PDB file of C-alpha atoms in Angstrom:
ATOM      1  CA  MET A 143     -26.386  23.902   8.215  1.00  0.00           C
ATOM      2  CA  ASN A 144     -22.833  24.888   7.284  1.00  0.00           C
ATOM      3  CA  THR A 145     -21.676  24.612   3.705  1.00  0.00           C
ATOM      4  CA  PRO A 146     -18.873  22.008   3.685  1.00  0.00           C
ATOM      5  CA  ALA A 147     -15.383  23.264   2.947  1.00  0.00           C
ATOM      6  CA  LEU A 148     -15.031  20.171   0.760  1.00  0.00           C
ATOM      7  CA  ARG A 149     -17.653  17.796  -0.577  1.00  0.00           C
ATOM      8  CA  THR A 150     -17.435  14.982  -3.098  1.00  0.00           C
ATOM      9  CA  THR A 151     -20.588  13.321  -4.396  1.00  0.00           C
ATOM     10  CA  GLY A 152     -20.474  10.023  -6.273  1.00  0.00           C
ATOM     11  CA  LEU A 153     -16.896  10.665  -7.364  1.00  0.00           C
ATOM     12  CA  SER A 154     -15.546   7.972  -9.675  1.00  0.00           C
ATOM     13  CA  GLY A 155     -12.459   7.974 -11.836  1.00  0.00           C
ATOM     14  CA  GLY A 156      -9.013   6.600 -12.415  1.00  0.00           C
ATOM     15  CA  TYR A 157      -6.348   6.096 -15.028  1.00  0.00           C
ATOM     16  CA  GLY A 158      -6.898   5.251 -18.662  1.00  0.00           C
ATOM     17  CA  ARG A 159      -9.969   3.054 -19.002  1.00  0.00           C
ATOM     18  CA  PHE A 160      -9.868   1.789 -15.429  1.00  0.00           C
ATOM     19  CA  ASP A 161     -11.698   3.273 -12.448  1.00  0.00           C
ATOM     20  CA  VAL A 162      -9.843   3.305  -9.146  1.00  0.00           C
ATOM     21  CA  LEU A 163     -12.484   5.288  -7.253  1.00  0.00           C
ATOM     22  CA  HIS A 164     -16.102   4.143  -7.139  1.00  0.00           C
ATOM     23  CA  GLY A 165     -18.760   6.585  -5.964  1.00  0.00           C
ATOM     24  CA  ILE A 166     -16.808   8.429  -3.275  1.00  0.00           C
ATOM     25  CA  ASP A 167     -18.975  10.564  -0.974  1.00  0.00           C
ATOM     26  CA  LEU A 168     -17.113  12.521   1.684  1.00  0.00           C
ATOM     27  CA  GLU A 169     -17.253  15.889   3.412  1.00  0.00           C
ATOM     28  CA  VAL A 170     -14.893  18.123   5.355  1.00  0.00           C
ATOM     29  CA  GLN A 171     -16.615  20.844   7.345  1.00  0.00           C
ATOM     30  CA  PRO A 172     -15.019  24.285   7.888  1.00  0.00           C
ATOM     31  CA  GLY A 173     -12.376  23.984  10.594  1.00  0.00           C
ATOM     32  CA  GLU A 174     -12.575  20.191  10.635  1.00  0.00           C
ATOM     33  CA  ALA A 175      -9.778  17.664  10.240  1.00  0.00           C
ATOM     34  CA  VAL A 176     -10.812  14.432   8.536  1.00  0.00           C
ATOM     35  CA  ALA A 177      -8.698  11.314   7.981  1.00  0.00           C
ATOM     36  CA  LEU A 178      -8.883   9.037   4.961  1.00  0.00           C
ATOM     37  CA  LEU A 179      -7.521   5.654   6.013  1.00  0.00           C
ATOM     38  CA  GLY A 180      -7.016   2.475   4.068  1.00  0.00           C
ATOM     39  CA  PRO A 181      -4.522  -0.222   3.056  1.00  0.00           C
ATOM     40  CA  ASN A 182      -1.949   0.200   0.315  1.00  0.00           C
ATOM     41  CA  GLY A 183      -3.668   0.225  -3.045  1.00  0.00           C
ATOM     42  CA  ALA A 184      -7.035   1.311  -1.635  1.00  0.00           C
ATOM     43  CA  GLY A 185      -7.056   4.488  -3.740  1.00  0.00           C
ATOM     44  CA  LYS A 186      -6.192   7.080  -1.095  1.00  0.00           C
ATOM     45  CA  THR A 187      -3.585   8.986  -3.115  1.00  0.00           C
ATOM     46  CA  THR A 188      -5.761   8.683  -6.216  1.00  0.00           C
ATOM     47  CA  ALA A 189      -8.589  10.306  -4.253  1.00  0.00           C
ATOM     48  CA  LEU A 190      -6.377  13.283  -3.385  1.00  0.00           C
ATOM     49  CA  ARG A 191      -5.211  13.570  -6.989  1.00  0.00           C
ATOM     50  CA  ALA A 192      -8.824  13.475  -8.164  1.00  0.00           C
ATOM     51  CA  LEU A 193      -9.669  16.443  -5.928  1.00  0.00           C
ATOM     52  CA  LEU A 194      -6.980  18.434  -7.770  1.00  0.00           C
ATOM     53  CA  ASN A 195      -8.204  17.152 -11.144  1.00  0.00           C
ATOM     54  CA  LEU A 196      -4.932  15.304 -11.701  1.00  0.00           C
ATOM     55  CA  VAL A 197      -6.999  12.151 -12.240  1.00  0.00           C
ATOM     56  CA  SER A 198      -9.860  11.892 -14.715  1.00  0.00           C
ATOM     57  CA  HIS A 199     -13.374  12.209 -13.244  1.00  0.00           C
ATOM     58  CA  ARG A 200     -15.829   9.913 -14.951  1.00  0.00           C
ATOM     59  CA  ARG A 201     -18.766  10.663 -12.676  1.00  0.00           C
ATOM     60  CA  GLY A 202     -19.553  12.761  -9.637  1.00  0.00           C
ATOM     61  CA  THR A 203     -18.697  16.226  -8.383  1.00  0.00           C
ATOM     62  CA  VAL A 204     -16.148  18.039  -6.228  1.00  0.00           C
ATOM     63  CA  GLU A 205     -17.200  21.201  -4.377  1.00  0.00           C
ATOM     64  CA  VAL A 206     -15.148  23.673  -2.326  1.00  0.00           C
ATOM     65  CA  ASN A 207     -17.168  26.041  -0.133  1.00  0.00           C
ATOM     66  CA  GLY A 208     -20.244  25.260  -2.215  1.00  0.00           C
ATOM     67  CA  THR A 209     -18.611  25.951  -5.594  1.00  0.00           C
ATOM     68  CA  ASP A 210     -18.499  23.092  -8.088  1.00  0.00           C
ATOM     69  CA  ILE A 211     -14.841  22.793  -9.149  1.00  0.00           C
ATOM     70  CA  THR A 212     -15.139  19.425 -10.900  1.00  0.00           C
ATOM     71  CA  SER A 213     -14.134  20.840 -14.273  1.00  0.00           C
ATOM     72  CA  TYR A 214     -11.577  23.360 -13.016  1.00  0.00           C
ATOM     73  CA  PRO A 215      -8.011  22.883 -14.310  1.00  0.00           C
ATOM     74  CA  THR A 216      -5.447  21.940 -11.683  1.00  0.00           C
ATOM     75  CA  HIS A 217      -3.637  25.284 -11.726  1.00  0.00           C
ATOM     76  CA  ARG A 218      -6.875  27.091 -10.903  1.00  0.00           C
ATOM     77  CA  ILE A 219      -7.681  24.708  -8.051  1.00  0.00           C
ATOM     78  CA  ALA A 220      -4.183  25.217  -6.603  1.00  0.00           C
ATOM     79  CA  ARG A 221      -4.691  28.977  -6.408  1.00  0.00           C
ATOM     80  CA  GLY A 222      -6.310  29.169  -3.002  1.00  0.00           C
ATOM     81  CA  LEU A 223      -8.903  26.390  -3.276  1.00  0.00           C
ATOM     82  CA  ILE A 224      -7.014  23.173  -2.461  1.00  0.00           C
ATOM     83  CA  GLY A 225      -3.394  22.814  -1.330  1.00  0.00           C
ATOM     84  CA  LEU A 226      -1.437  19.553  -1.183  1.00  0.00           C
ATOM     85  CA  VAL A 227       1.500  18.238   0.809  1.00  0.00           C
ATOM     86  CA  PRO A 228       2.465  15.274  -1.404  1.00  0.00           C
ATOM     87  CA  GLU A 229       3.924  12.024  -0.177  1.00  0.00           C
ATOM     88  CA  GLY A 230       7.707  12.395  -0.033  1.00  0.00           C
ATOM     89  CA  ARG A 231       7.488  16.217   0.367  1.00  0.00           C
ATOM     90  CA  ARG A 232       9.032  16.982  -3.065  1.00  0.00           C
ATOM     91  CA  LEU A 233      10.928  20.080  -2.015  1.00  0.00           C
ATOM     92  CA  PHE A 234      13.491  21.851  -4.176  1.00  0.00           C
ATOM     93  CA  LEU A 235      16.433  20.624  -2.115  1.00  0.00           C
ATOM     94  CA  ASP A 236      19.009  22.938  -3.690  1.00  0.00           C
ATOM     95  CA  GLN A 237      16.901  26.001  -2.897  1.00  0.00           C
ATOM     96  CA  THR A 238      16.661  27.740   0.473  1.00  0.00           C
ATOM     97  CA  VAL A 239      13.837  27.067   2.879  1.00  0.00           C
ATOM     98  CA  GLU A 240      12.465  30.557   2.273  1.00  0.00           C
ATOM     99  CA  ASP A 241      12.563  30.103  -1.501  1.00  0.00           C
ATOM    100  CA  ASN A 242      10.602  26.859  -1.164  1.00  0.00           C
ATOM    101  CA  LEU A 243       7.998  28.657   0.928  1.00  0.00           C
ATOM    102  CA  ARG A 244       7.676  31.557  -1.496  1.00  0.00           C
ATOM    103  CA  LEU A 245       7.090  29.148  -4.365  1.00  0.00           C
ATOM    104  CA  GLY A 246       3.964  27.998  -2.547  1.00  0.00           C
ATOM    105  CA  GLY A 247       2.588  31.534  -2.652  1.00  0.00           C
ATOM    106  CA  LEU A 248       3.715  32.329  -6.178  1.00  0.00           C
ATOM    107  CA  HIS A 249       0.217  33.221  -7.366  1.00  0.00           C
ATOM    108  CA  LEU A 250       0.039  35.819  -4.568  1.00  0.00           C
ATOM    109  CA  ARG A 251       3.366  37.475  -5.389  1.00  0.00           C
ATOM    110  CA  ARG A 252       1.726  40.778  -6.345  1.00  0.00           C
ATOM    111  CA  ASP A 253       0.256  41.053  -2.841  1.00  0.00           C
ATOM    112  CA  ARG A 254       3.425  41.375  -0.823  1.00  0.00           C
ATOM    113  CA  ARG A 255       1.622  42.160   2.414  1.00  0.00           C
ATOM    114  CA  ARG A 256      -0.420  38.961   2.194  1.00  0.00           C
ATOM    115  CA  VAL A 257       2.643  36.870   1.365  1.00  0.00           C
ATOM    116  CA  ASP A 258       4.482  38.320   4.358  1.00  0.00           C
ATOM    117  CA  ALA A 259       1.491  37.599   6.615  1.00  0.00           C
ATOM    118  CA  LEU A 260       1.342  33.991   5.434  1.00  0.00           C
ATOM    119  CA  MET A 261       5.085  33.628   5.958  1.00  0.00           C
ATOM    120  CA  HIS A 262       4.615  34.892   9.508  1.00  0.00           C
ATOM    121  CA  GLU A 263       1.921  32.236  10.082  1.00  0.00           C
ATOM    122  CA  VAL A 264       4.297  29.509   8.915  1.00  0.00           C
ATOM    123  CA  PHE A 265       7.089  30.754  11.177  1.00  0.00           C
ATOM    124  CA  ALA A 266       4.720  31.041  14.145  1.00  0.00           C
ATOM    125  CA  LEU A 267       3.591  27.440  13.633  1.00  0.00           C
ATOM    126  CA  PHE A 268       7.092  26.040  13.007  1.00  0.00           C
ATOM    127  CA  PRO A 269       9.783  28.264  14.602  1.00  0.00           C
ATOM    128  CA  VAL A 270      12.528  25.915  13.408  1.00  0.00           C
ATOM    129  CA  VAL A 271      11.597  26.777   9.824  1.00  0.00           C
ATOM    130  CA  GLU A 272      12.272  30.444  10.518  1.00  0.00           C
ATOM    131  CA  ARG A 273      15.628  29.631  12.104  1.00  0.00           C
ATOM    132  CA  TYR A 274      16.653  27.695   8.996  1.00  0.00           C
ATOM    133  CA  ARG A 275      15.044  29.985   6.420  1.00  0.00           C
ATOM    134  CA  SER A 276      18.370  30.757   4.716  1.00  0.00           C
ATOM    135  CA  ARG A 277      19.614  27.159   4.615  1.00  0.00           C
ATOM    136  CA  PRO A 278      19.165  24.872   1.608  1.00  0.00           C
ATOM    137  CA  ALA A 279      16.298  22.463   2.166  1.00  0.00           C
ATOM    138  CA  SER A 280      18.752  19.572   1.733  1.00  0.00           C
ATOM    139  CA  ALA A 281      20.425  20.549   5.029  1.00  0.00           C
ATOM    140  CA  LEU A 282      17.297  19.857   7.065  1.00  0.00           C
ATOM    141  CA  SER A 283      16.203  16.610   8.694  1.00  0.00           C
ATOM    142  CA  GLY A 284      13.219  14.678   7.357  1.00  0.00           C
ATOM    143  CA  GLY A 285      10.941  16.102  10.026  1.00  0.00           C
ATOM    144  CA  GLU A 286      12.103  19.655   9.350  1.00  0.00           C
ATOM    145  CA  GLN A 287      11.607  19.166   5.624  1.00  0.00           C
ATOM    146  CA  GLN A 288       8.048  18.010   6.304  1.00  0.00           C
ATOM    147  CA  MET A 289       7.430  21.239   8.217  1.00  0.00           C
ATOM    148  CA  VAL A 290       8.690  23.181   5.203  1.00  0.00           C
ATOM    149  CA  ALA A 291       6.389  21.178   2.921  1.00  0.00           C
ATOM    150  CA  ILE A 292       3.401  21.966   5.145  1.00  0.00           C
ATOM    151  CA  GLY A 293       4.496  25.606   5.230  1.00  0.00           C
ATOM    152  CA  ARG A 294       4.750  25.712   1.435  1.00  0.00           C
ATOM    153  CA  MET A 295       1.180  24.429   1.214  1.00  0.00           C
ATOM    154  CA  MET A 296       0.049  27.060   3.763  1.00  0.00           C
ATOM    155  CA  MET A 297       1.589  29.798   1.606  1.00  0.00           C
ATOM    156  CA  SER A 298      -1.068  29.219  -1.078  1.00  0.00           C
ATOM    157  CA  ASP A 299      -3.694  30.021   1.608  1.00  0.00           C
ATOM    158  CA  PRO A 300      -5.969  27.177   0.500  1.00  0.00           C
ATOM    159  CA  ALA A 301      -9.567  26.691   1.580  1.00  0.00           C
ATOM    160  CA  VAL A 302      -8.816  22.967   2.040  1.00  0.00           C
ATOM    161  CA  MET A 303      -5.488  21.397   3.001  1.00  0.00           C
ATOM    162  CA  LEU A 304      -4.604  17.888   1.797  1.00  0.00           C
ATOM    163  CA  LEU A 305      -1.754  15.860   3.294  1.00  0.00           C
ATOM    164  CA  ASP A 306      -0.615  12.551   1.829  1.00  0.00           C
ATOM    165  CA  GLU A 307       1.106  10.233   4.345  1.00  0.00           C
ATOM    166  CA  PRO A 308       2.887  13.066   6.222  1.00  0.00           C
ATOM    167  CA  SER A 309       4.301  10.721   8.878  1.00  0.00           C
ATOM    168  CA  LEU A 310       6.011   8.421   6.359  1.00  0.00           C
ATOM    169  CA  GLY A 311       9.683   7.896   7.176  1.00  0.00           C
ATOM    170  CA  LEU A 312       9.733  10.295  10.130  1.00  0.00           C
ATOM    171  CA  ALA A 313      11.168   9.644  13.583  1.00  0.00           C
ATOM    172  CA  PRO A 314       8.702   9.564  16.521  1.00  0.00           C
ATOM    173  CA  LEU A 315       9.698  13.019  17.803  1.00  0.00           C
ATOM    174  CA  ALA A 316       9.252  14.499  14.338  1.00  0.00           C
ATOM    175  CA  ILE A 317       5.811  12.878  14.054  1.00  0.00           C
ATOM    176  CA  ASP A 318       4.814  14.398  17.401  1.00  0.00           C
ATOM    177  CA  ALA A 319       5.921  17.871  16.252  1.00  0.00           C
ATOM    178  CA  MET A 320       4.054  17.509  12.986  1.00  0.00           C
ATOM    179  CA  ALA A 321       0.910  16.295  14.758  1.00  0.00           C
ATOM    180  CA  ALA A 322       1.047  19.317  17.054  1.00  0.00           C
ATOM    181  CA  GLY A 323       1.303  21.562  13.999  1.00  0.00           C
ATOM    182  CA  LEU A 324      -1.706  19.938  12.335  1.00  0.00           C
ATOM    183  CA  ALA A 325      -3.724  20.222  15.540  1.00  0.00           C
ATOM    184  CA  ALA A 326      -2.844  23.930  15.695  1.00  0.00           C
ATOM    185  CA  LEU A 327      -3.996  24.415  12.098  1.00  0.00           C
ATOM    186  CA  ARG A 328      -7.308  22.749  12.902  1.00  0.00           C
ATOM    187  CA  GLU A 329      -7.735  24.916  15.998  1.00  0.00           C
ATOM    188  CA  ALA A 330      -7.048  27.968  13.829  1.00  0.00           C
ATOM    189  CA  GLY A 331     -10.044  27.015  11.684  1.00  0.00           C
ATOM    190  CA  ARG A 332      -8.279  25.321   8.774  1.00  0.00           C
ATOM    191  CA  SER A 333     -10.037  22.481   6.946  1.00  0.00           C
ATOM    192  CA  ILE A 334      -7.843  19.395   6.563  1.00  0.00           C
ATOM    193  CA  LEU A 335      -8.092  16.056   4.759  1.00  0.00           C
ATOM    194  CA  LEU A 336      -5.348  13.725   5.946  1.00  0.00           C
ATOM    195  CA  VAL A 337      -4.337  10.477   4.255  1.00  0.00           C
ATOM    196  CA  GLU A 338      -2.525   8.289   6.785  1.00  0.00           C
ATOM    197  CA  GLN A 339      -1.524   4.707   7.512  1.00  0.00           C
ATOM    198  CA  ARG A 340      -1.031   5.407  11.220  1.00  0.00           C
ATOM    199  CA  VAL A 341      -4.389   5.060  12.914  1.00  0.00           C
ATOM    200  CA  ASP A 342      -3.053   6.514  16.185  1.00  0.00           C
ATOM    201  CA  LEU A 343      -1.998   9.731  14.454  1.00  0.00           C
ATOM    202  CA  ALA A 344      -5.312  10.029  12.624  1.00  0.00           C
ATOM    203  CA  LEU A 345      -7.309   9.571  15.813  1.00  0.00           C
ATOM    204  CA  GLN A 346      -5.099  12.084  17.623  1.00  0.00           C
ATOM    205  CA  VAL A 347      -5.387  14.836  15.030  1.00  0.00           C
ATOM    206  CA  CYS A 348      -8.748  14.343  13.308  1.00  0.00           C
ATOM    207  CA  ASP A 349     -12.406  14.853  14.161  1.00  0.00           C
ATOM    208  CA  ARG A 350     -13.749  12.167  11.834  1.00  0.00           C
ATOM    209  CA  ILE A 351     -12.412   9.272   9.800  1.00  0.00           C
ATOM    210  CA  TYR A 352     -13.320   7.546   6.560  1.00  0.00           C
ATOM    211  CA  VAL A 353     -11.955   4.113   5.669  1.00  0.00           C
ATOM    212  CA  LEU A 354     -11.324   3.450   1.978  1.00  0.00           C
ATOM    213  CA  SER A 355     -11.041  -0.075   0.617  1.00  0.00           C
ATOM    214  CA  GLY A 356     -11.075  -1.121  -3.030  1.00  0.00           C
ATOM    215  CA  GLY A 357     -11.782   2.447  -4.074  1.00  0.00           C
ATOM    216  CA  ARG A 358     -14.949   2.626  -1.956  1.00  0.00           C
ATOM    217  CA  ILE A 359     -15.781   4.218   1.393  1.00  0.00           C
ATOM    218  CA  VAL A 360     -16.529   1.272   3.677  1.00  0.00           C
ATOM    219  CA  GLU A 361     -16.581   2.950   7.084  1.00  0.00           C
ATOM    220  CA  GLU A 362     -17.184   6.402   8.561  1.00  0.00           C
ATOM    221  CA  ASP A 363     -16.962   7.368  12.221  1.00  0.00           C
ATOM    222  CA  VAL A 364     -16.259  10.157  14.689  1.00  0.00           C
ATOM    223  CA  ALA A 365     -12.642   9.812  15.790  1.00  0.00           C
ATOM    224  CA  ALA A 366     -13.403  10.342  19.490  1.00  0.00           C
ATOM    225  CA  SER A 367     -15.923   7.477  19.482  1.00  0.00           C
ATOM    226  CA  VAL A 368     -13.567   4.864  18.046  1.00  0.00           C
ATOM    227  CA  GLY A 369     -12.986   2.415  20.867  1.00  0.00           C
ATOM    228  CA  GLY A 370     -11.345  -0.974  20.975  1.00  0.00           C
ATOM    229  CA  GLU A 371     -13.808  -2.690  18.645  1.00  0.00           C
ATOM    230  CA  GLY A 372     -13.790   0.198  16.189  1.00  0.00           C
ATOM    231  CA  ARG A 373     -10.020   0.338  16.237  1.00  0.00           C
ATOM    232  CA  ALA A 374      -9.881  -3.422  15.556  1.00  0.00           C
ATOM    233  CA  LEU A 375     -12.238  -2.967  12.589  1.00  0.00           C
ATOM    234  CA  ILE A 376     -10.091  -0.181  11.137  1.00  0.00           C
ATOM    235  CA  ASP A 377      -6.949  -2.232  11.646  1.00  0.00           C
ATOM    236  CA  ALA A 378      -8.622  -5.128   9.830  1.00  0.00           C
ATOM    237  CA  TYR A 379      -9.336  -2.912   6.825  1.00  0.00           C
ATOM    238  CA  LEU A 380      -5.759  -1.627   6.884  1.00  0.00           C
ATOM    239  CA  GLY A 381      -4.528  -5.185   6.682  1.00  0.00           C
TER     240      GLY A 381
END
């Protein structure tokens, strides 16, 4: 049996004295895309932050490729273990597209050949990013900025890729382009955990889905098997 790229076991934690997550068990296999769905306030973003140790763990473990990283500091996790595309992208808008990308691979700066290879992967996936590499990020559309944000995450060459609401605020054509990019990453063997409100996008891109409600996993299914009744159940949980 394959060692999961990502595994959480009984993960609980939150902010201050209050738990937001309650015993989260989930897995992402190597080369698998998994969606974490749920209504606003369900704890989805908190779950992603907990994986990066940005949220206190009270109980449970986080493993990447079989290594327990529960106690790792965030900066160590971000160096090739887990990469994040945060909600809202959070680019340096006054910097060029290329500068934003290179910041993602800052810990690899001594290995110029590897950085150049990763940059080539980003440009191959999103040709528009290469065309605009010398422009300030502020000059790009929302969809193009999201491509840059995904590219910046790719530049850290993470074992697991996290994306928090990547479709938020994007036009339909931009969502289609982003979905195609995520599908290509999955086909290239990347391991992805996607937080999304759009069930259609999650089912299009992902192999499996988890539904989070009240900080607990309440449903798990194979994306391809979700029919009308399953879709209605997911929609009910999403509110």
